[in-house]
Coordinates of C-alpha atoms in Angstrom, one line a residue:
M441 CA -10.5 -81.9 282.8
K442 CA -9.3 -81.5 286.1
L443 CA -7.0 -84.4 287.5
K444 CA -7.7 -86.0 290.9
Q445 CA -5.2 -86.6 293.8
G446 CA -5.1 -90.2 292.7
D447 CA -4.3 -89.5 289.1
Y448 CA -1.2 -87.5 290.0
F449 CA 0.0 -90.5 292.2
L450 CA -0.3 -92.8 289.1
I451 CA 1.5 -90.6 286.7
F452 CA 4.3 -90.3 289.5
M453 CA 4.6 -94.0 289.9
F454 CA 4.7 -94.6 286.0
L455 CA 7.5 -92.1 285.7
I456 CA 9.4 -93.8 288.5
L457 CA 9.0 -97.2 287.4
G458 CA 9.9 -96.0 283.7
F459 CA 12.9 -94.3 284.5
S460 CA 13.9 -97.3 286.8
G461 CA 13.7 -99.8 283.9
L462 CA 16.1 -97.9 281.8
T463 CA 19.8 -98.9 281.7
A464 CA 23.0 -97.2 280.5
Q465 CA 23.4 -97.3 276.7
K466 CA 26.9 -97.9 275.4
F467 CA 28.6 -98.6 272.1
T468 CA 32.1 -100.3 272.8
A469 CA 34.8 -102.5 271.3
S470 CA 36.4 -105.3 273.3
T471 CA 39.3 -107.8 272.6
D472 CA 40.0 -111.3 274.1
A473 CA 43.8 -110.5 273.8
T474 CA 45.9 -107.3 273.9
K475 CA 49.1 -109.2 273.4
V476 CA 49.3 -112.1 270.8
Y477 CA 51.8 -113.9 268.7
E478 CA 52.9 -113.2 265.2
N479 CA 50.4 -115.2 262.9
G480 CA 48.3 -115.6 265.9
T481 CA 44.6 -114.8 265.9
F482 CA 42.3 -112.8 268.3
N483 CA 38.7 -111.7 268.6
I484 CA 37.7 -108.3 268.4
T485 CA 34.0 -107.5 269.5
F486 CA 31.6 -104.4 268.9
S487 CA 28.6 -104.4 271.2
F488 CA 25.5 -102.2 271.4
D489 CA 24.1 -102.1 274.9
N490 CA 20.4 -101.1 275.2
M491 CA 20.5 -99.3 271.8
D492 CA 19.4 -100.2 268.2
E493 CA 22.3 -100.7 265.9
K494 CA 22.1 -98.6 262.8
Q495 CA 24.8 -98.5 259.9
L496 CA 27.8 -100.0 261.7
S497 CA 31.1 -98.8 260.0
L498 CA 34.1 -101.0 260.6
P499 CA 37.5 -99.4 261.2
D500 CA 40.5 -100.5 259.0
F501 CA 42.0 -103.6 260.5
S502 CA 45.3 -103.5 258.6
P503 CA 47.9 -105.0 259.3
F504 CA 45.7 -107.3 260.7
K505 CA 43.8 -109.9 258.4
V506 CA 40.2 -111.0 259.0
V507 CA 40.1 -114.7 259.1
A508 CA 36.5 -115.3 260.3
G509 CA 33.4 -113.4 261.0
P510 CA 31.4 -111.6 261.6
S511 CA 29.4 -113.8 264.0
K512 CA 26.4 -112.1 265.4
S513 CA 24.9 -112.5 268.8
S514 CA 22.1 -110.8 271.1
S515 CA 20.6 -111.1 274.2
Y516 CA 17.5 -109.5 276.1
S517 CA 16.5 -109.7 279.7
F518 CA 13.8 -108.0 282.0
V519 CA 14.9 -108.6 285.9
N520 CA 13.2 -106.7 288.6
G521 CA 11.6 -104.3 286.4
K522 CA 14.8 -103.6 284.6
Q523 CA 15.1 -104.3 281.0
S524 CA 18.6 -104.7 279.1
S525 CA 19.5 -105.8 275.6
S526 CA 22.7 -106.4 273.9
L527 CA 23.7 -106.8 270.1
S528 CA 27.5 -107.6 269.2
Y529 CA 29.5 -108.4 266.2
T530 CA 32.6 -110.4 266.5
Y531 CA 35.5 -110.9 264.0
T532 CA 38.6 -113.1 264.3
L533 CA 41.8 -111.2 263.1
Q534 CA 45.1 -112.6 262.3
A535 CA 48.3 -111.0 263.2
T536 CA 50.5 -110.6 260.3
K537 CA 53.5 -109.0 261.5
K538 CA 55.3 -107.9 264.7
G539 CA 54.9 -104.6 266.4
K540 CA 52.5 -102.6 268.3
F541 CA 49.2 -101.6 266.6
T542 CA 46.1 -99.5 267.4
I543 CA 42.6 -100.4 265.8
K544 CA 40.6 -97.1 265.5
P545 CA 37.1 -96.7 266.7
A546 CA 34.2 -98.2 264.8
T547 CA 31.3 -95.7 264.1
A548 CA 27.6 -95.9 264.1
Q549 CA 24.5 -93.9 263.8
Y550 CA 22.1 -93.5 266.7
N551 CA 19.3 -90.8 267.1
G552 CA 20.6 -88.8 264.1
K553 CA 24.2 -88.6 265.5
I554 CA 27.4 -90.4 264.9
I555 CA 28.7 -92.3 267.8
K556 CA 32.1 -94.1 268.3
T557 CA 33.5 -97.0 270.2
N558 CA 36.8 -96.9 272.1
S559 CA 40.1 -98.0 270.2
I560 CA 42.0 -101.2 270.8
N561 CA 45.7 -101.7 271.3
I562 CA 47.2 -104.9 270.3
D563 CA 50.9 -106.0 270.8
V564 CA 52.2 -108.5 268.4
V565 CA 55.3 -110.5 269.5
E566 CA 57.6 -113.1 268.0
N567 CA 56.1 -116.6 268.4
N568 CA 58.5 -118.5 270.2
V569 CA 56.5 -120.3 272.9
K570 CA 55.0 -123.9 272.9
I571 CA 51.3 -124.4 271.8
N572 CA 49.0 -123.8 275.0
G573 CA 51.1 -126.0 277.3
L574 CA 50.9 -129.0 274.8
G575 CA 54.3 -128.5 273.7
D576 CA 55.1 -130.2 270.4
Q577 CA 52.5 -132.8 270.8
I578 CA 50.4 -131.0 267.9
M579 CA 51.6 -129.5 265.0
V580 CA 50.1 -128.3 261.7
K581 CA 52.3 -128.1 258.7
L582 CA 51.9 -126.8 255.0
E583 CA 53.7 -129.1 252.8
V584 CA 54.1 -129.2 248.8
N585 CA 55.2 -132.1 246.6
K586 CA 57.6 -129.7 244.8
D587 CA 58.5 -126.1 245.4
K588 CA 60.1 -125.2 241.8
I589 CA 57.6 -125.7 239.1
Y590 CA 56.9 -124.4 235.6
I591 CA 53.9 -122.4 234.4
G592 CA 51.0 -124.9 233.5
E593 CA 52.3 -127.4 235.9
Q594 CA 50.2 -128.8 238.9
V595 CA 51.7 -128.6 242.4
L596 CA 49.7 -130.2 245.6
L597 CA 49.6 -128.2 248.7
D598 CA 48.7 -130.1 251.7
Y599 CA 47.6 -129.4 255.3
I600 CA 49.0 -132.1 257.5
I601 CA 48.4 -132.3 261.1
Y602 CA 50.9 -134.2 263.4
T603 CA 49.6 -135.3 266.7
Q604 CA 50.6 -137.3 269.9
S605 CA 47.3 -136.4 271.4
D606 CA 43.6 -137.2 270.9
I607 CA 42.2 -134.8 268.5
R608 CA 38.3 -134.5 268.8
D609 CA 37.8 -132.1 265.8
F610 CA 39.4 -129.3 263.7
N611 CA 38.4 -126.3 261.7
I612 CA 40.4 -124.3 259.1
L613 CA 39.8 -120.6 260.1
N614 CA 41.5 -118.9 257.2
E615 CA 43.0 -119.9 253.7
P616 CA 45.8 -118.0 251.8
E617 CA 44.9 -116.0 248.6
Y618 CA 47.0 -118.1 246.4
T619 CA 48.2 -114.9 244.5
G620 CA 49.5 -116.0 241.2
F621 CA 47.9 -119.5 241.3
Y622 CA 44.6 -121.0 240.0
K623 CA 43.3 -123.4 242.8
M624 CA 40.9 -126.3 242.8
D625 CA 40.1 -128.1 246.0
V626 CA 40.8 -131.9 246.1
V627 CA 37.6 -133.3 247.7
K628 CA 37.1 -136.9 246.4
S629 CA 40.1 -138.5 248.0
N630 CA 39.9 -140.0 251.5
F631 CA 43.4 -139.7 253.1
S632 CA 44.3 -142.3 255.7
T633 CA 46.1 -141.8 259.0
Q634 CA 49.8 -142.7 259.1
Q635 CA 52.5 -142.9 261.6
V636 CA 55.7 -141.1 261.0
Q637 CA 58.9 -140.1 262.6
A638 CA 59.7 -136.3 263.2
N639 CA 62.2 -134.5 265.3
G640 CA 63.1 -138.0 266.8
K641 CA 59.4 -138.6 267.9
T642 CA 56.5 -140.8 266.8
Y643 CA 53.5 -138.8 265.4
Y644 CA 50.0 -139.9 263.7
T645 CA 49.7 -137.7 260.6
K646 CA 46.5 -137.1 258.4
I647 CA 45.9 -134.7 255.4
M648 CA 43.3 -132.3 256.7
K649 CA 43.0 -130.6 253.3
R650 CA 44.6 -130.8 249.8
V651 CA 44.5 -128.1 247.1
A652 CA 45.7 -128.5 243.6
L653 CA 47.5 -125.3 242.4
F654 CA 48.2 -124.2 238.8
P655 CA 50.8 -121.4 238.4
Q656 CA 49.8 -118.6 235.9
Q657 CA 52.8 -116.5 236.0
A658 CA 56.5 -116.7 236.8
G659 CA 58.0 -115.6 239.9
S660 CA 58.5 -116.5 243.5
F661 CA 55.3 -116.7 245.6
E662 CA 54.7 -117.1 249.2
I663 CA 51.8 -119.1 250.8
S664 CA 51.1 -117.5 254.0
P665 CA 50.4 -119.3 257.1
I666 CA 47.1 -120.6 258.0
V667 CA 45.3 -120.8 261.4
I668 CA 43.8 -124.2 262.5
Q669 CA 41.3 -124.4 265.4
V670 CA 41.7 -127.8 267.2
G671 CA 39.6 -129.4 269.6
V672 CA 41.3 -131.6 272.3
P673 CA 40.1 -133.1 275.7
D674 CA 40.3 -130.4 278.4
P675 CA 42.3 -132.1 281.2
N676 CA 40.9 -129.6 283.8
S677 CA 37.3 -130.3 283.0
P678 CA 35.5 -132.9 285.3
R679 CA 33.6 -135.8 284.0
R680 CA 29.6 -135.2 284.2
G681 CA 29.0 -138.9 284.7
F682 CA 30.5 -142.5 284.3
F683 CA 29.7 -142.7 280.5
S684 CA 30.5 -139.0 279.8
S685 CA 33.8 -137.7 278.5
K686 CA 35.7 -134.7 279.4
R687 CA 34.9 -131.5 277.6
N688 CA 36.8 -130.1 274.5
K689 CA 39.4 -127.3 274.7
Q690 CA 39.7 -125.4 271.6
L691 CA 43.2 -124.6 270.7
Q692 CA 44.5 -122.4 267.8
I693 CA 47.6 -123.4 265.8
T694 CA 49.4 -121.6 263.2
T695 CA 51.3 -123.3 260.6
N696 CA 54.4 -122.4 258.5
K697 CA 54.5 -120.4 255.4
I698 CA 55.7 -121.9 251.8
N699 CA 57.7 -120.4 249.3
I700 CA 57.0 -121.7 245.5
N701 CA 59.3 -120.7 242.7
V702 CA 57.6 -120.5 239.2
E703 CA 59.4 -120.4 235.9
K704 CA 58.4 -120.4 232.2
V705 CA 59.4 -123.3 230.3
P706 CA 63.0 -123.0 228.8
D707 CA 64.0 -121.7 225.5
P708 CA 64.2 -122.6 222.7
V709 CA 60.6 -123.4 222.7
P710 CA 59.7 -125.7 219.8
A711 CA 57.6 -124.3 216.9
D712 CA 55.1 -127.2 217.6
F713 CA 55.0 -126.8 221.4
S714 CA 51.3 -127.5 222.3
G715 CA 51.4 -125.7 225.7
A716 CA 51.0 -128.9 227.9
V717 CA 53.2 -129.1 230.8
G718 CA 53.2 -132.3 232.8
N719 CA 52.9 -136.0 232.3
V720 CA 51.2 -136.5 229.0
Q721 CA 49.7 -139.4 227.1
V722 CA 48.3 -139.2 223.4
S723 CA 46.3 -141.7 221.3
N724 CA 45.5 -141.1 217.6
T725 CA 42.7 -142.7 215.5
I726 CA 41.2 -142.3 212.0
N727 CA 37.7 -143.1 211.0
K728 CA 38.8 -144.8 207.7
N729 CA 41.8 -146.1 206.0
S730 CA 40.7 -145.2 202.3
T731 CA 39.2 -142.3 200.8
T732 CA 39.0 -140.2 197.6
T733 CA 40.3 -136.6 196.7
D734 CA 36.8 -135.4 197.0
D735 CA 36.2 -136.7 200.5
A736 CA 37.9 -135.9 203.9
I737 CA 39.0 -138.2 206.9
V738 CA 38.6 -137.4 210.6
L739 CA 41.8 -137.6 212.7
T740 CA 40.9 -137.8 216.3
Q741 CA 43.6 -137.1 218.8
E742 CA 43.2 -137.6 222.5
V743 CA 45.5 -135.9 225.1
R744 CA 45.7 -137.0 228.7
C745 CA 47.7 -134.6 231.1
D746 CA 48.0 -133.9 234.8
G747 CA 49.0 -130.1 234.0
D748 CA 46.8 -127.0 233.7
A749 CA 43.8 -127.6 231.4
K750 CA 44.1 -124.2 229.8
T751 CA 47.5 -124.9 228.5
I752 CA 46.5 -128.2 226.9
L753 CA 45.8 -127.2 223.2
P754 CA 45.5 -128.7 219.8
V755 CA 48.4 -128.5 217.6
S756 CA 48.8 -127.4 214.0
L757 CA 49.7 -130.5 212.4
D758 CA 52.6 -130.2 209.9
L759 CA 51.5 -132.8 207.3
G760 CA 53.5 -131.7 204.3
Q761 CA 51.9 -131.0 200.9
E762 CA 50.1 -134.2 200.9
W763 CA 47.2 -133.0 203.3
E764 CA 44.9 -129.9 203.8
A765 CA 44.2 -129.7 207.4
Y766 CA 41.2 -127.5 208.7
E767 CA 40.9 -125.9 212.1
P768 CA 40.4 -128.6 214.8
K769 CA 37.3 -129.1 216.9
V770 CA 37.3 -129.9 220.5
I771 CA 34.8 -132.6 221.0
L772 CA 35.6 -133.5 224.8
D773 CA 37.0 -131.5 227.5
K774 CA 37.0 -133.1 230.8
T775 CA 39.1 -132.4 234.1
D776 CA 38.4 -134.9 237.2
E777 CA 40.0 -135.9 240.2
Y778 CA 42.1 -139.1 240.4
N779 CA 44.2 -140.6 242.9
G780 CA 44.7 -137.3 244.8
A781 CA 45.3 -134.9 242.0
Y782 CA 43.5 -133.4 238.8
H783 CA 43.7 -134.9 235.5
T784 CA 42.4 -133.5 232.2
V785 CA 41.4 -135.4 229.0
K786 CA 40.9 -133.3 225.9
R787 CA 39.8 -134.9 222.6
F788 CA 40.5 -133.0 219.4
E789 CA 39.0 -133.4 215.8
Y790 CA 40.8 -132.8 212.5
L791 CA 39.3 -132.8 209.0
L792 CA 42.0 -133.7 206.6
V793 CA 41.4 -133.4 202.7
P794 CA 44.1 -135.4 200.4
R795 CA 45.8 -133.3 198.0
K796 CA 47.2 -136.3 195.9
T797 CA 46.4 -139.9 195.1
G798 CA 48.1 -143.1 196.1
V799 CA 49.2 -144.4 199.6
L800 CA 49.7 -141.5 201.7
K801 CA 51.4 -141.4 205.2
L802 CA 49.8 -139.8 208.1
I803 CA 51.9 -139.2 211.3
P804 CA 50.4 -137.0 213.8
K805 CA 52.7 -135.5 216.4
Y806 CA 52.1 -134.0 219.9
T807 CA 54.9 -131.9 221.5
Y808 CA 54.8 -131.2 225.3
Y809 CA 57.2 -130.2 228.2
N810 CA 57.9 -132.8 230.7
P811 CA 59.2 -131.1 234.2
D812 CA 60.7 -134.5 235.4
S813 CA 63.0 -134.9 232.8
M814 CA 63.2 -131.2 232.0
R815 CA 62.8 -131.5 228.4
Y816 CA 60.6 -131.0 225.5
I817 CA 59.1 -134.5 224.1
T818 CA 57.5 -135.1 220.9
L819 CA 54.9 -138.1 220.7
S820 CA 54.5 -139.7 217.3
D821 CA 53.9 -143.2 218.0
D822 CA 50.8 -143.5 215.8
K823 CA 51.4 -144.0 212.2
F824 CA 48.7 -144.5 209.4
S825 CA 48.6 -145.3 205.8
I826 CA 45.7 -144.1 203.7
N827 CA 44.9 -145.2 200.3
V828 CA 43.6 -142.2 198.2
K829 CA 41.7 -142.7 194.9
Q830 CA 40.9 -140.1 192.2
G831 CA 37.5 -138.2 192.9
N832 CA 35.9 -135.9 190.7
R833 CA 38.4 -133.1 191.1
S834 CA 41.8 -133.0 189.7
V835 CA 44.6 -133.6 192.1
T836 CA 48.3 -134.4 191.8
T837 CA 49.0 -138.0 191.6
D838 CA 51.7 -139.5 193.7
N839 CA 53.5 -141.2 190.9
R840 CA 53.8 -138.5 188.2
D841 CA 55.4 -139.1 184.9
V842 CA 57.6 -136.4 183.2
A843 CA 56.6 -136.3 179.6
P844 CA 59.6 -136.5 177.1
I845 CA 60.8 -133.2 176.0
N846 CA 60.0 -134.3 172.2
D847 CA 56.3 -134.3 173.4
I848 CA 56.4 -130.9 174.5
L849 CA 58.6 -129.2 171.8
S850 CA 58.7 -130.8 168.3
V851 CA 61.8 -130.3 166.5
D852 CA 62.3 -130.9 162.8
N853 CA 65.3 -133.3 162.6
S854 CA 64.7 -133.8 158.8
S855 CA 68.0 -131.9 157.8
S856 CA 71.2 -133.4 158.6
G857 CA 73.7 -131.8 160.8
T858 CA 73.0 -129.7 164.1
I859 CA 70.9 -126.7 164.3
M860 CA 73.2 -123.7 165.5
A861 CA 72.0 -121.2 167.8
S862 CA 72.9 -118.4 165.2
E863 CA 70.3 -120.2 162.9
L864 CA 67.3 -119.9 165.1
P865 CA 64.9 -117.1 164.3
V866 CA 64.9 -114.3 167.0
P867 CA 61.3 -112.8 167.3
P868 CA 61.1 -109.0 167.9
L869 CA 60.8 -107.8 171.5
W870 CA 57.3 -106.8 171.3
K871 CA 56.3 -110.2 170.3
L872 CA 58.1 -111.6 173.4
L873 CA 56.3 -109.1 175.5
G874 CA 53.1 -109.9 173.9
F875 CA 53.4 -113.7 174.4
G876 CA 54.7 -113.2 178.0
L877 CA 51.5 -111.1 178.9
L878 CA 49.3 -113.6 177.0
G879 CA 50.8 -116.5 178.9
L880 CA 50.3 -114.8 182.3
A881 CA 46.6 -113.8 181.5
L882 CA 45.9 -117.5 180.5
S883 CA 47.6 -118.8 183.6
F884 CA 45.7 -116.5 185.8
I885 CA 42.3 -117.6 184.0
G886 CA 43.1 -121.2 184.3
Y887 CA 44.0 -120.9 187.9
K888 CA 40.9 -119.1 188.8
K889 CA 38.8 -121.8 186.7
Y890 CA 40.8 -124.4 188.7
E891 CA 40.1 -122.8 192.1
Q892 CA 36.4 -122.6 191.0
Y893 CA 36.2 -126.1 190.2
K894 CA 37.9 -127.2 193.3
E895 CA 35.4 -125.2 195.2
D896 CA 32.6 -126.6 193.2
N897 CA 33.5 -130.2 194.0
L898 CA 34.7 -129.5 197.5
D899 CA 32.8 -131.4 200.3
P900 CA 29.7 -129.6 201.3
L901 CA 30.8 -130.0 205.2
L902 CA 34.1 -128.5 204.3
K903 CA 32.6 -125.5 202.5
K904 CA 30.3 -125.0 205.3
R905 CA 33.2 -124.9 207.8
R906 CA 35.1 -122.5 205.6
V907 CA 32.2 -119.9 205.6
A908 CA 31.7 -120.5 209.5
E909 CA 35.4 -119.7 210.0
E910 CA 35.3 -116.5 207.9
K911 CA 32.3 -115.4 209.9
A912 CA 34.2 -116.2 213.2
K913 CA 37.5 -114.1 212.1
N914 CA 35.2 -111.3 211.3
Q915 CA 33.6 -111.2 214.8
L916 CA 36.8 -111.6 216.6
K917 CA 38.8 -109.1 214.4
Q918 CA 39.1 -106.3 216.9
A919 CA 39.9 -109.1 219.7
K920 CA 42.7 -110.2 217.3
T921 CA 44.1 -106.7 217.2
L922 CA 44.2 -106.4 220.9
L923 CA 45.8 -109.9 221.1
D924 CA 48.6 -108.7 218.8
E925 CA 49.0 -105.7 220.9
R926 CA 49.1 -107.9 223.9
N927 CA 46.5 -105.5 225.6
S928 CA 45.2 -108.2 227.9
R929 CA 42.4 -106.3 229.7
S930 CA 40.9 -104.8 226.7
F931 CA 41.3 -108.3 224.9
Y932 CA 39.2 -110.1 227.5
D933 CA 36.6 -107.6 227.6
E934 CA 36.2 -107.7 223.8
I935 CA 36.3 -111.5 223.7
S936 CA 33.5 -111.6 226.4
K937 CA 31.4 -109.1 224.4
A938 CA 32.1 -110.6 221.0
V939 CA 31.2 -114.1 222.0
T940 CA 27.9 -112.9 223.6
R941 CA 26.9 -110.6 220.6
Y942 CA 27.4 -113.5 218.0
L943 CA 25.5 -115.9 220.1
S944 CA 22.8 -113.5 220.9
D945 CA 22.6 -112.3 217.1
I946 CA 22.5 -116.1 215.7
H947 CA 19.9 -117.2 218.2
H948 CA 17.9 -113.8 218.1
I949 CA 18.3 -113.1 221.9
P950 CA 17.3 -109.5 222.6
F951 CA 19.7 -107.1 224.4
S952 CA 17.3 -107.1 227.4
E953 CA 18.1 -110.7 228.0
Q954 CA 21.8 -110.8 227.4
S955 CA 22.8 -111.6 230.9
K956 CA 25.1 -114.8 231.3
D957 CA 22.3 -116.8 233.0
K958 CA 19.6 -115.8 230.5
I959 CA 21.8 -116.5 227.5
V960 CA 22.4 -119.9 228.8
K961 CA 18.8 -120.6 229.4
R962 CA 17.8 -119.5 226.0
L963 CA 20.5 -121.5 224.3
G964 CA 19.3 -124.6 226.2
E965 CA 15.7 -123.9 225.0
K966 CA 16.8 -123.5 221.4
G967 CA 18.6 -126.9 221.5
V968 CA 22.1 -125.8 221.4
N969 CA 24.6 -128.4 222.0
N970 CA 25.6 -128.8 225.7
S971 CA 29.3 -128.6 224.7
D972 CA 28.9 -125.3 223.0
I973 CA 27.2 -124.0 226.1
E974 CA 30.0 -125.4 228.4
A975 CA 32.5 -123.8 225.9
Y976 CA 30.8 -120.3 226.2
L977 CA 30.9 -120.6 229.9
D978 CA 34.6 -121.6 229.9
I979 CA 35.3 -118.4 227.9
L980 CA 33.4 -116.3 230.2
K981 CA 35.2 -117.8 233.2
D982 CA 38.5 -117.1 231.6
C983 CA 37.6 -113.5 230.9
E984 CA 36.2 -112.8 234.3
M985 CA 39.2 -114.5 236.0
S986 CA 41.5 -111.8 234.3
L987 CA 39.4 -108.8 234.4
F988 CA 38.2 -109.1 238.1
A989 CA 40.4 -111.6 240.0
G990 CA 43.6 -109.7 239.1
Q991 CA 45.2 -112.3 237.0
S992 CA 46.5 -110.0 234.3
G993 CA 47.9 -111.4 231.1
G994 CA 47.1 -115.0 231.1
N995 CA 46.9 -117.3 227.9
L996 CA 45.4 -114.8 225.5
Q997 CA 46.1 -117.0 222.4
S998 CA 44.2 -120.1 224.3
T999 CA 41.2 -117.9 225.0
Y1000 CA 41.1 -116.5 221.4
D1001 CA 41.5 -120.0 220.1
K1002 CA 38.5 -121.2 222.3
A1003 CA 36.3 -118.5 221.1
F1004 CA 37.3 -118.9 217.4
R1005 CA 36.2 -122.6 217.8
L1006 CA 33.1 -121.8 219.4
L1007 CA 32.0 -119.4 216.9
T1008 CA 32.7 -121.7 214.0
E1009 CA 31.0 -124.6 215.7
V1010 CA 28.0 -122.4 216.2
G1011 CA 28.0 -121.0 212.8
M1012 CA 27.9 -124.5 211.3
E1013 CA 24.9 -125.5 213.2

């Protein structure tokens, strides 16, 4: 087909317009500041002009810290036959130390090739200037209620703003990592504005944010500065009308840093120490004041503490020879916010079987460490008297009478005079050995019969608990070995697997559905107690924190005890 002269003209005009519509393609990096103050922030933006972004690879930002971003923005325009587009990603970085640093180029793919941005040079200098021309009219400080604490104790960290100016809004741009601590945000408390004197001036203060920190290990820890963005009226902006106000000016303020020293509870640690650290209240109740040797009583011990919930554990009751105590059951474990701090309530239930008859005393104790008085305190205010009567099984009575020696050994006193030792018959050695072996055999048989009798007459609930405890020990056998070896990482991995495996086996959950969410769903469908499901999730949380959050060590014994109690309770259902 031949082209006409007019066709050539149209093709020529199309090419001209097409090329004129194209604009330059660029991949660049830019910043809003090349000189920043130590602990200050700046923005870095990576822009794609007139090209499609594919596989953006960021450079290593160290020693800078990313505190916000990425924020994505895009634009498109078509003006006078020319089209242009832009796509950008912005990150807010914090300068963590003084010096001159270079941020290397970012890379991306375009048309099958690797393209790079320019590099960025940043000069970080000492922060010795006033804030954005406002002097010390606005300050933000990190403050703690105590800077020397013990493992398991709660410390409160406040972000407090001090101002002499009108504050329109604020935004916390970054938070510290709280290395060495478990953090819980205090969210229910409404902190009021107060007037204080600082540096000889009057300020209005308000707690912007409060976090409760629970130390997990001993050492000296630094809470790094944070950056707050504050909105204040811009004095240079004109009013847009009679009823309008001035526009806001956004300022970035860097706080101080905080050092916290964490210590272990002091030696010597009492043998009956519960692990609780803080302010503790304990109350004890029993379900009845009289029982028999075949039955058990239930002792309920409620512990309230403002320390770390993980360290609030049931104690092994030392009740002497009068009682047989079984592994306690956790029937309540609740942590809630009250008066600007966290408080935990735990309720432990003990099954106690009397070993003798009579009026038996029961004095439960609970030992904790009080940081304020710096001493261990044992609470034993509740005292109970239980009247125990004889049941079907034989036990020792409280008022045992010793039979006269004549009732045990009859001696012929018909002849006058004293029987001399030389007149007593001396049996041969083989008879002595024979009688001795016979006596041991009879004693062993009698002991076994007594144990069987005691087992046959034992409360069915107690027998069921014993079987469940034995199964739990078998399931956690490998975890117990790792606990004794203090192999924390392998221990938490084994605990997680053992608990999941046991729950899946006992409730017939196939391997294909053994993820956390699916197991919880199946347990709920099968009517498993909510407290058992919550205990399972709590154990997995402990394991995940230690395996993936860098909290090596931790309270291994506490996690083992939780797993043992859970498997025991599940085994009894």
